[in-house]
Amino acid sequence: MFALGFFLLAGLLCQSLGQYDYYDEYYVPSAPLEGVSSPICAQECECPLNFPTAMYCNERKLKFIPIVPSGIKYLYLQNNLIEEIKAGVFDNVTDLRWLVLDNNNITSDKIQAGTFDKLSKLEKLLFSYNKLTKPPGPLSKSLDELKLISNQLSSFPANTLSGMENLTTIHLSENKLTTESITGAFKGLKSLVLLDVSENKLKKLPSGVPPSLLMLYADNNDIDSIPNGYLAKLPVLQYLRVSHNKLVDSGIPAGVFNVSSLLELDLSFNKLKSIPEINESLEHLYLQVNGINKFDLTNICKFSSPVNYSRLRTLRLDGNNITHSSMPDDTANCLRQASEIIFD
């Protein structure tokens, strides 16, 4: 299990660094090339003798979920043709920890009531690239990861995640969620560190997000403003991505991004005309493809001295209306740690 845990951690970290390519999609392993399967295994699948708690049913062109024998903790059903989940199909596997259902054809109305009732120890539910219009449930209170990427989610009832104090990561990108449809959905999630609501129909950043959050991704929405004091309620937030939205200067309250915890801020592909005020602790600032026409150094450094300077290492300003010649004389002193400043 060390290897599985390592790949999960590596995948999470990879999503947090630099300009980025979003998803690892799968960190689940392929079935070991052993050729020998446990005799209790479903005939459509493989249960390696050296990993007896795992059942690999992925990429078998299955249209249904086979009988799952007791003792299975890791069930891989991704890349099939499954359209429904019948009640009772998981009743024998009350110790199930991971359930991977990515890349199937499952719709919400074909998930029968009570399907997940006995999965009280479930930790990871990967249910991306299906046809869900609402989240499945009720789900286990022990869940620590929920992936519902690229479904057709248009609703997310406020009580869906109620009581899930172990939940650390939620991926809801590439759906049809609105600001109203996720109101109250994330309250009380004391362990949440990553929330991805990219590529939806949000007009505002999600409300009621817990103060434990480290990473908030809201790229490719219709967001035009940031609420005053929003980041002050997220004291450990390090990565905020709001690229490809409709942000304008009037929608950015003074000092809203001036928080010491933030390491990366992506505001690229918006409609900004000026560099917003940031904290000197920020390390990566992405502002490419806006309408910025002035290099306002005081929004990066209030003043420069031997001990007062910006920690910015990356500053992208390409696709704007400024050039290197727009930089004030004191820029080198302020941006002494910058290794990459891009204008074109």
CSV table of C-alpha atoms in Angstrom, one decimal:
chain,number,residue,atom,x,y,z
A,1,MET,CA,0.0,0.0,0.0
A,2,PHE,CA,3.0,2.3,0.3
A,3,ALA,CA,3.2,2.5,-3.5
A,4,LEU,CA,-0.4,3.4,-3.9
A,5,GLY,CA,-0.2,6.1,-1.2
A,6,PHE,CA,2.9,7.5,-2.9
A,7,PHE,CA,1.3,7.9,-6.3
A,8,LEU,CA,-1.7,9.6,-4.7
A,9,LEU,CA,0.5,12.1,-2.9
A,10,ALA,CA,2.6,12.7,-6.0
A,11,GLY,CA,-0.6,13.3,-8.1
A,12,LEU,CA,-1.9,15.9,-5.6
A,13,LEU,CA,1.4,17.7,-5.5
A,14,CYS,CA,1.8,17.8,-9.3
A,15,GLN,CA,-1.5,19.7,-9.5
A,16,SER,CA,-0.1,22.4,-7.2
A,17,LEU,CA,3.1,23.4,-8.9
A,18,GLY,CA,3.8,26.1,-11.5
A,19,GLN,CA,1.8,26.6,-14.7
A,20,TYR,CA,0.0,23.4,-14.9
A,21,ASP,CA,-1.6,20.6,-16.8
A,22,TYR,CA,-4.6,19.7,-14.7
A,23,TYR,CA,-5.2,16.0,-14.1
A,24,ASP,CA,-3.4,12.8,-13.5
A,25,GLU,CA,-6.8,11.3,-14.3
A,26,TYR,CA,-5.8,7.9,-12.9
A,27,TYR,CA,-3.3,6.9,-10.3
A,28,VAL,CA,-4.8,3.4,-10.1
A,29,PRO,CA,-2.4,0.6,-11.2
A,30,SER,CA,-3.0,-1.8,-13.9
A,31,ALA,CA,-3.6,-5.5,-13.0
A,32,PRO,CA,-0.2,-7.2,-12.3
A,33,LEU,CA,0.8,-9.4,-15.2
A,34,GLU,CA,0.8,-12.5,-13.1
A,35,GLY,CA,-1.7,-14.7,-15.0
A,36,VAL,CA,-3.0,-16.3,-11.9
A,37,SER,CA,-6.2,-15.1,-10.2
A,38,SER,CA,-7.8,-15.9,-6.9
A,39,PRO,CA,-10.5,-18.7,-7.2
A,40,ILE,CA,-13.1,-16.5,-5.5
A,41,CYS,CA,-12.7,-13.7,-8.1
A,42,ALA,CA,-15.5,-12.8,-10.5
A,43,GLN,CA,-14.8,-14.7,-13.8
A,44,GLU,CA,-14.9,-11.4,-15.7
A,45,CYS,CA,-12.1,-9.9,-13.6
A,46,GLU,CA,-8.7,-10.5,-12.1
A,47,CYS,CA,-7.8,-10.8,-8.4
A,48,PRO,CA,-4.0,-11.2,-8.2
A,49,LEU,CA,-2.7,-13.6,-5.6
A,50,ASN,CA,-0.1,-11.1,-4.5
A,51,PHE,CA,-2.8,-8.4,-4.1
A,52,PRO,CA,-5.8,-10.4,-2.9
A,53,THR,CA,-7.8,-7.5,-1.7
A,54,ALA,CA,-8.0,-5.9,-5.2
A,55,MET,CA,-10.3,-6.9,-8.1
A,56,TYR,CA,-9.4,-5.5,-11.6
A,57,CYS,CA,-12.4,-5.3,-13.9
A,58,ASN,CA,-11.2,-2.4,-15.9
A,59,GLU,CA,-11.3,-2.3,-19.7
A,60,ARG,CA,-13.4,-5.5,-20.1
A,61,LYS,CA,-16.3,-4.0,-22.1
A,62,LEU,CA,-18.6,-4.8,-19.1
A,63,LYS,CA,-22.2,-3.6,-19.2
A,64,PHE,CA,-22.8,-4.5,-15.6
A,65,ILE,CA,-21.0,-4.7,-12.3
A,66,PRO,CA,-20.1,-8.4,-11.6
A,67,ILE,CA,-20.5,-10.1,-8.3
A,68,VAL,CA,-17.9,-8.8,-5.9
A,69,PRO,CA,-16.6,-11.3,-3.4
A,70,SER,CA,-16.2,-10.4,0.3
A,71,GLY,CA,-12.7,-9.3,1.3
A,72,ILE,CA,-12.2,-7.0,-1.7
A,73,LYS,CA,-11.0,-3.5,-0.7
A,74,TYR,CA,-10.0,-2.1,-4.0
A,75,LEU,CA,-12.4,-2.4,-7.0
A,76,TYR,CA,-11.4,-1.1,-10.4
A,77,LEU,CA,-14.2,-0.8,-12.9
A,78,GLN,CA,-13.0,2.1,-15.1
A,79,ASN,CA,-13.2,2.1,-18.9
A,80,ASN,CA,-16.2,-0.1,-19.4
A,81,LEU,CA,-19.7,0.2,-20.8
A,82,ILE,CA,-21.5,0.1,-17.5
A,83,GLU,CA,-24.9,1.9,-17.5
A,84,GLU,CA,-26.4,1.2,-14.1
A,85,ILE,CA,-25.7,0.2,-10.5
A,86,LYS,CA,-28.2,-2.2,-9.0
A,87,ALA,CA,-29.0,-2.2,-5.3
A,88,GLY,CA,-27.2,-4.9,-3.4
A,89,VAL,CA,-24.2,-5.2,-5.8
A,90,PHE,CA,-21.8,-4.0,-3.1
A,91,ASP,CA,-23.5,-5.7,-0.1
A,92,ASN,CA,-20.7,-8.4,0.2
A,93,VAL,CA,-17.9,-5.8,0.3
A,94,THR,CA,-18.5,-3.8,3.5
A,95,ASP,CA,-14.7,-3.3,3.8
A,96,LEU,CA,-14.4,-1.6,0.4
A,97,ARG,CA,-11.9,1.3,0.5
A,98,TRP,CA,-11.5,2.3,-3.2
A,99,LEU,CA,-14.2,2.3,-5.9
A,100,VAL,CA,-13.2,3.4,-9.4
A,101,LEU,CA,-16.0,3.8,-11.9
A,102,ASP,CA,-14.5,6.4,-14.3
A,103,ASN,CA,-15.3,6.3,-18.0
A,104,ASN,CA,-18.5,4.4,-18.1
A,105,ASN,CA,-22.1,5.4,-19.1
A,106,ILE,CA,-23.8,5.5,-15.7
A,107,THR,CA,-26.7,8.0,-15.3
A,108,SER,CA,-28.1,9.2,-12.0
A,109,ASP,CA,-31.5,7.6,-12.5
A,110,LYS,CA,-29.8,4.2,-13.0
A,111,ILE,CA,-28.2,4.2,-9.6
A,112,GLN,CA,-30.7,2.3,-7.4
A,113,ALA,CA,-31.5,3.5,-3.9
A,114,GLY,CA,-29.3,2.1,-1.2
A,115,THR,CA,-26.5,1.2,-3.5
A,116,PHE,CA,-23.8,2.7,-1.3
A,117,ASP,CA,-25.5,2.2,2.1
A,118,LYS,CA,-23.2,-0.6,3.3
A,119,LEU,CA,-19.9,1.0,2.2
A,120,SER,CA,-19.2,2.6,5.5
A,121,LYS,CA,-15.4,2.3,5.1
A,122,LEU,CA,-15.2,3.7,1.6
A,123,GLU,CA,-12.3,6.2,1.3
A,124,LYS,CA,-12.1,7.0,-2.4
A,125,LEU,CA,-14.9,7.3,-5.0
A,126,LEU,CA,-13.7,8.0,-8.5
A,127,PHE,CA,-16.8,8.5,-10.7
A,128,SER,CA,-15.5,10.8,-13.5
A,129,TYR,CA,-16.5,10.8,-17.1
A,130,ASN,CA,-20.0,9.4,-16.7
A,131,LYS,CA,-23.4,10.9,-17.2
A,132,LEU,CA,-24.4,11.9,-13.7
A,133,THR,CA,-26.7,14.9,-13.2
A,134,LYS,CA,-26.4,14.9,-9.4
A,135,PRO,CA,-23.9,13.4,-7.0
A,136,PRO,CA,-24.4,9.8,-5.9
A,137,GLY,CA,-25.3,9.1,-2.3
A,138,PRO,CA,-25.7,9.0,0.5
A,139,LEU,CA,-22.0,8.3,0.8
A,140,SER,CA,-19.7,7.1,3.5
A,141,LYS,CA,-18.7,9.5,6.2
A,142,SER,CA,-15.1,8.0,5.9
A,143,LEU,CA,-14.7,9.3,2.3
A,144,ASP,CA,-11.4,11.3,1.8
A,145,GLU,CA,-11.5,11.8,-2.0
A,146,LEU,CA,-14.4,12.4,-4.3
A,147,LYS,CA,-13.9,12.8,-8.1
A,148,LEU,CA,-16.9,13.6,-10.3
A,149,ILE,CA,-15.0,15.2,-13.2
A,150,SER,CA,-16.8,15.6,-16.6
A,151,ASN,CA,-20.3,14.5,-15.8
A,152,GLN,CA,-23.4,16.5,-16.3
A,153,LEU,CA,-23.9,17.7,-12.7
A,154,SER,CA,-26.3,20.6,-12.5
A,155,SER,CA,-27.3,20.2,-8.9
A,156,PHE,CA,-25.3,19.5,-5.7
A,157,PRO,CA,-27.6,19.4,-2.7
A,158,ALA,CA,-26.2,21.2,0.4
A,159,ASN,CA,-26.4,18.0,2.6
A,160,THR,CA,-24.6,15.8,0.1
A,161,LEU,CA,-21.3,16.0,2.0
A,162,SER,CA,-22.7,16.5,5.4
A,163,GLY,CA,-20.6,15.1,8.2
A,164,MET,CA,-17.6,14.1,6.0
A,165,GLU,CA,-14.9,15.3,8.2
A,166,ASN,CA,-12.2,13.1,6.5
A,167,LEU,CA,-12.8,14.5,3.0
A,168,THR,CA,-9.7,16.2,1.7
A,169,THR,CA,-10.1,16.5,-2.0
A,170,ILE,CA,-13.1,17.2,-4.2
A,171,HIS,CA,-13.0,17.4,-8.0
A,172,LEU,CA,-16.1,18.7,-9.7
A,173,SER,CA,-14.6,20.2,-12.9
A,174,GLU,CA,-16.2,20.0,-16.3
A,175,ASN,CA,-19.8,20.0,-15.2
A,176,LYS,CA,-22.8,22.3,-15.3
A,177,LEU,CA,-22.8,23.6,-11.8
A,178,THR,CA,-23.9,27.2,-11.0
A,179,THR,CA,-23.1,29.4,-8.0
A,180,GLU,CA,-26.6,28.7,-6.6
A,181,SER,CA,-26.4,24.9,-7.1
A,182,ILE,CA,-23.3,24.6,-4.8
A,183,THR,CA,-24.4,27.1,-2.1
A,184,GLY,CA,-23.7,25.5,1.3
A,185,ALA,CA,-22.2,22.3,-0.3
A,186,PHE,CA,-18.8,22.6,1.4
A,187,LYS,CA,-19.6,23.8,4.9
A,188,GLY,CA,-18.3,21.7,7.8
A,189,LEU,CA,-15.7,19.9,5.7
A,190,LYS,CA,-12.9,20.3,8.4
A,191,SER,CA,-10.2,18.4,6.4
A,192,LEU,CA,-10.8,19.8,2.9
A,193,VAL,CA,-7.5,20.9,1.3
A,194,LEU,CA,-8.4,20.8,-2.5
A,195,LEU,CA,-11.5,22.0,-4.2
A,196,ASP,CA,-11.7,22.0,-8.0
A,197,VAL,CA,-14.8,23.6,-9.6
A,198,SER,CA,-13.2,24.5,-12.9
A,199,GLU,CA,-15.1,24.5,-16.2
A,200,ASN,CA,-18.6,25.0,-14.7
A,201,LYS,CA,-21.1,27.9,-14.9
A,202,LEU,CA,-20.1,29.8,-11.7
A,203,LYS,CA,-20.5,33.6,-11.5
A,204,LYS,CA,-18.9,33.8,-8.0
A,205,LEU,CA,-16.3,31.8,-6.1
A,206,PRO,CA,-18.0,29.1,-3.9
A,207,SER,CA,-19.2,30.3,-0.6
A,208,GLY,CA,-18.9,28.5,2.7
A,209,VAL,CA,-15.6,27.0,1.9
A,210,PRO,CA,-13.8,25.7,5.0
A,211,PRO,CA,-10.7,27.5,6.4
A,212,SER,CA,-8.6,24.4,5.9
A,213,LEU,CA,-8.4,24.8,2.1
A,214,LEU,CA,-5.0,24.9,0.5
A,215,MET,CA,-6.0,24.8,-3.2
A,216,LEU,CA,-9.0,26.4,-4.9
A,217,TYR,CA,-9.3,26.0,-8.7
A,218,ALA,CA,-12.1,27.9,-10.4
A,219,ASP,CA,-10.8,28.4,-13.9
A,220,ASN,CA,-13.0,28.6,-17.0
A,221,ASN,CA,-16.2,29.9,-15.4
A,222,ASP,CA,-18.1,33.2,-15.6
A,223,ILE,CA,-16.7,34.9,-12.5
A,224,ASP,CA,-16.5,38.7,-12.7
A,225,SER,CA,-15.6,39.6,-9.2
A,226,ILE,CA,-14.0,38.5,-5.9
A,227,PRO,CA,-15.9,39.1,-2.7
A,228,ASN,CA,-14.3,41.6,-0.3
A,229,GLY,CA,-12.4,39.6,2.4
A,230,TYR,CA,-12.9,36.3,0.7
A,231,LEU,CA,-9.3,35.1,1.1
A,232,ALA,CA,-9.1,36.4,4.6
A,233,LYS,CA,-11.5,33.6,5.5
A,234,LEU,CA,-9.0,31.1,4.1
A,235,PRO,CA,-5.9,31.6,6.2
A,236,VAL,CA,-3.9,28.7,4.8
A,237,LEU,CA,-4.8,29.0,1.1
A,238,GLN,CA,-1.7,28.7,-1.1
A,239,TYR,CA,-3.0,28.2,-4.7
A,240,LEU,CA,-5.8,30.2,-6.2
A,241,ARG,CA,-6.6,29.8,-9.9
A,242,VAL,CA,-9.3,31.9,-11.5
A,243,SER,CA,-8.0,32.1,-15.1
A,244,HIS,CA,-10.3,32.2,-18.1
A,245,ASN,CA,-13.1,34.1,-16.4
A,246,LYS,CA,-14.5,37.7,-16.7
A,247,LEU,CA,-12.7,39.5,-13.9
A,248,VAL,CA,-12.5,43.3,-14.2
A,249,ASP,CA,-10.7,45.8,-12.0
A,250,SER,CA,-13.9,47.0,-10.4
A,251,GLY,CA,-14.6,43.5,-9.3
A,252,ILE,CA,-11.3,43.2,-7.4
A,253,PRO,CA,-11.6,44.9,-3.9
A,254,ALA,CA,-8.4,46.7,-2.7
A,255,GLY,CA,-6.1,44.3,-1.0
A,256,VAL,CA,-8.3,41.2,-1.5
A,257,PHE,CA,-5.2,39.2,-2.7
A,258,ASN,CA,-2.8,40.7,-0.2
A,259,VAL,CA,-2.7,37.7,2.1
A,260,SER,CA,0.6,36.1,3.3
A,261,SER,CA,-0.4,32.5,2.8
A,262,LEU,CA,-0.8,32.7,-1.0
A,263,LEU,CA,2.0,31.3,-3.1
A,264,GLU,CA,0.4,31.1,-6.6
A,265,LEU,CA,-2.2,33.3,-8.1
A,266,ASP,CA,-3.5,32.8,-11.6
A,267,LEU,CA,-5.7,35.6,-13.0
A,268,SER,CA,-4.7,35.0,-16.7
A,269,PHE,CA,-7.2,35.4,-19.5
A,270,ASN,CA,-9.5,37.9,-17.8
A,271,LYS,CA,-10.3,41.6,-18.4
A,272,LEU,CA,-8.0,43.3,-16.0
A,273,LYS,CA,-6.4,46.6,-16.9
A,274,SER,CA,-4.0,46.9,-13.9
A,275,ILE,CA,-1.9,44.6,-11.7
A,276,PRO,CA,-3.8,43.9,-8.5
A,277,GLU,CA,-2.3,44.4,-5.1
A,278,ILE,CA,-0.5,41.3,-3.9
A,279,ASN,CA,1.5,40.3,-0.8
A,280,GLU,CA,5.2,40.2,-0.9
A,281,SER,CA,5.1,36.5,-0.1
A,282,LEU,CA,3.5,35.5,-3.4
A,283,GLU,CA,5.9,33.4,-5.6
A,284,HIS,CA,4.0,32.9,-8.9
A,285,LEU,CA,1.7,35.5,-10.5
A,286,TYR,CA,0.0,34.8,-13.8
A,287,LEU,CA,-1.6,37.8,-15.6
A,288,GLN,CA,-1.1,36.9,-19.2
A,289,VAL,CA,-3.8,37.9,-21.8
A,290,ASN,CA,-5.6,40.6,-19.9
A,291,GLY,CA,-5.7,44.3,-20.9
A,292,ILE,CA,-3.1,45.6,-18.5
A,293,ASN,CA,-1.6,48.9,-19.7
A,294,LYS,CA,0.5,50.0,-16.7
A,295,PHE,CA,3.2,48.4,-14.6
A,296,ASP,CA,2.2,49.5,-11.1
A,297,LEU,CA,5.2,48.4,-9.0
A,298,THR,CA,3.6,49.6,-5.7
A,299,ASN,CA,1.0,46.9,-6.0
A,300,ILE,CA,3.8,44.4,-5.9
A,301,CYS,CA,6.2,46.1,-3.4
A,302,LYS,CA,4.9,48.9,-1.2
A,303,PHE,CA,8.6,50.0,-0.9
A,304,SER,CA,11.9,48.3,-1.5
A,305,SER,CA,14.8,47.9,0.9
A,306,PRO,CA,17.4,45.3,1.8
A,307,VAL,CA,14.8,43.4,3.8
A,308,ASN,CA,11.6,44.5,2.0
A,309,TYR,CA,11.1,43.0,-1.5
A,310,SER,CA,8.9,40.7,-3.4
A,311,ARG,CA,9.4,36.9,-3.3
A,312,LEU,CA,7.9,36.6,-6.8
A,313,ARG,CA,9.8,34.0,-8.9
A,314,THR,CA,7.4,34.0,-11.9
A,315,LEU,CA,5.6,37.0,-13.3
A,316,ARG,CA,3.7,36.5,-16.6
A,317,LEU,CA,2.5,39.6,-18.4
A,318,ASP,CA,2.5,38.5,-22.0
A,319,GLY,CA,-0.6,39.3,-24.0
A,320,ASN,CA,-1.1,42.7,-22.4
A,321,ASN,CA,-0.4,46.3,-23.4
A,322,ILE,CA,2.9,46.7,-21.6
A,323,THR,CA,6.5,45.9,-22.4
A,324,HIS,CA,9.9,45.7,-20.6
A,325,SER,CA,10.2,49.4,-21.1
A,326,SER,CA,7.1,49.9,-18.9
A,327,MET,CA,8.9,48.7,-15.8
A,328,PRO,CA,9.8,51.4,-13.3
A,329,ASP,CA,13.5,52.0,-12.4
A,330,ASP,CA,13.2,50.3,-9.0
A,331,THR,CA,11.8,47.1,-10.5
A,332,ALA,CA,15.1,45.1,-10.2
A,333,ASN,CA,15.3,45.9,-6.5
A,334,CYS,CA,11.7,44.9,-5.8
A,335,LEU,CA,11.8,41.7,-8.0
A,336,ARG,CA,15.3,40.6,-7.1
A,337,GLN,CA,14.2,37.0,-6.7
A,338,ALA,CA,12.3,36.8,-10.0
A,339,SER,CA,13.8,34.2,-12.4
A,340,GLU,CA,11.1,34.6,-15.0
A,341,ILE,CA,9.4,37.8,-16.1
A,342,ILE,CA,7.6,37.4,-19.4
A,343,PHE,CA,6.2,40.2,-21.5
A,344,ASP,CA,6.0,38.6,-25.0
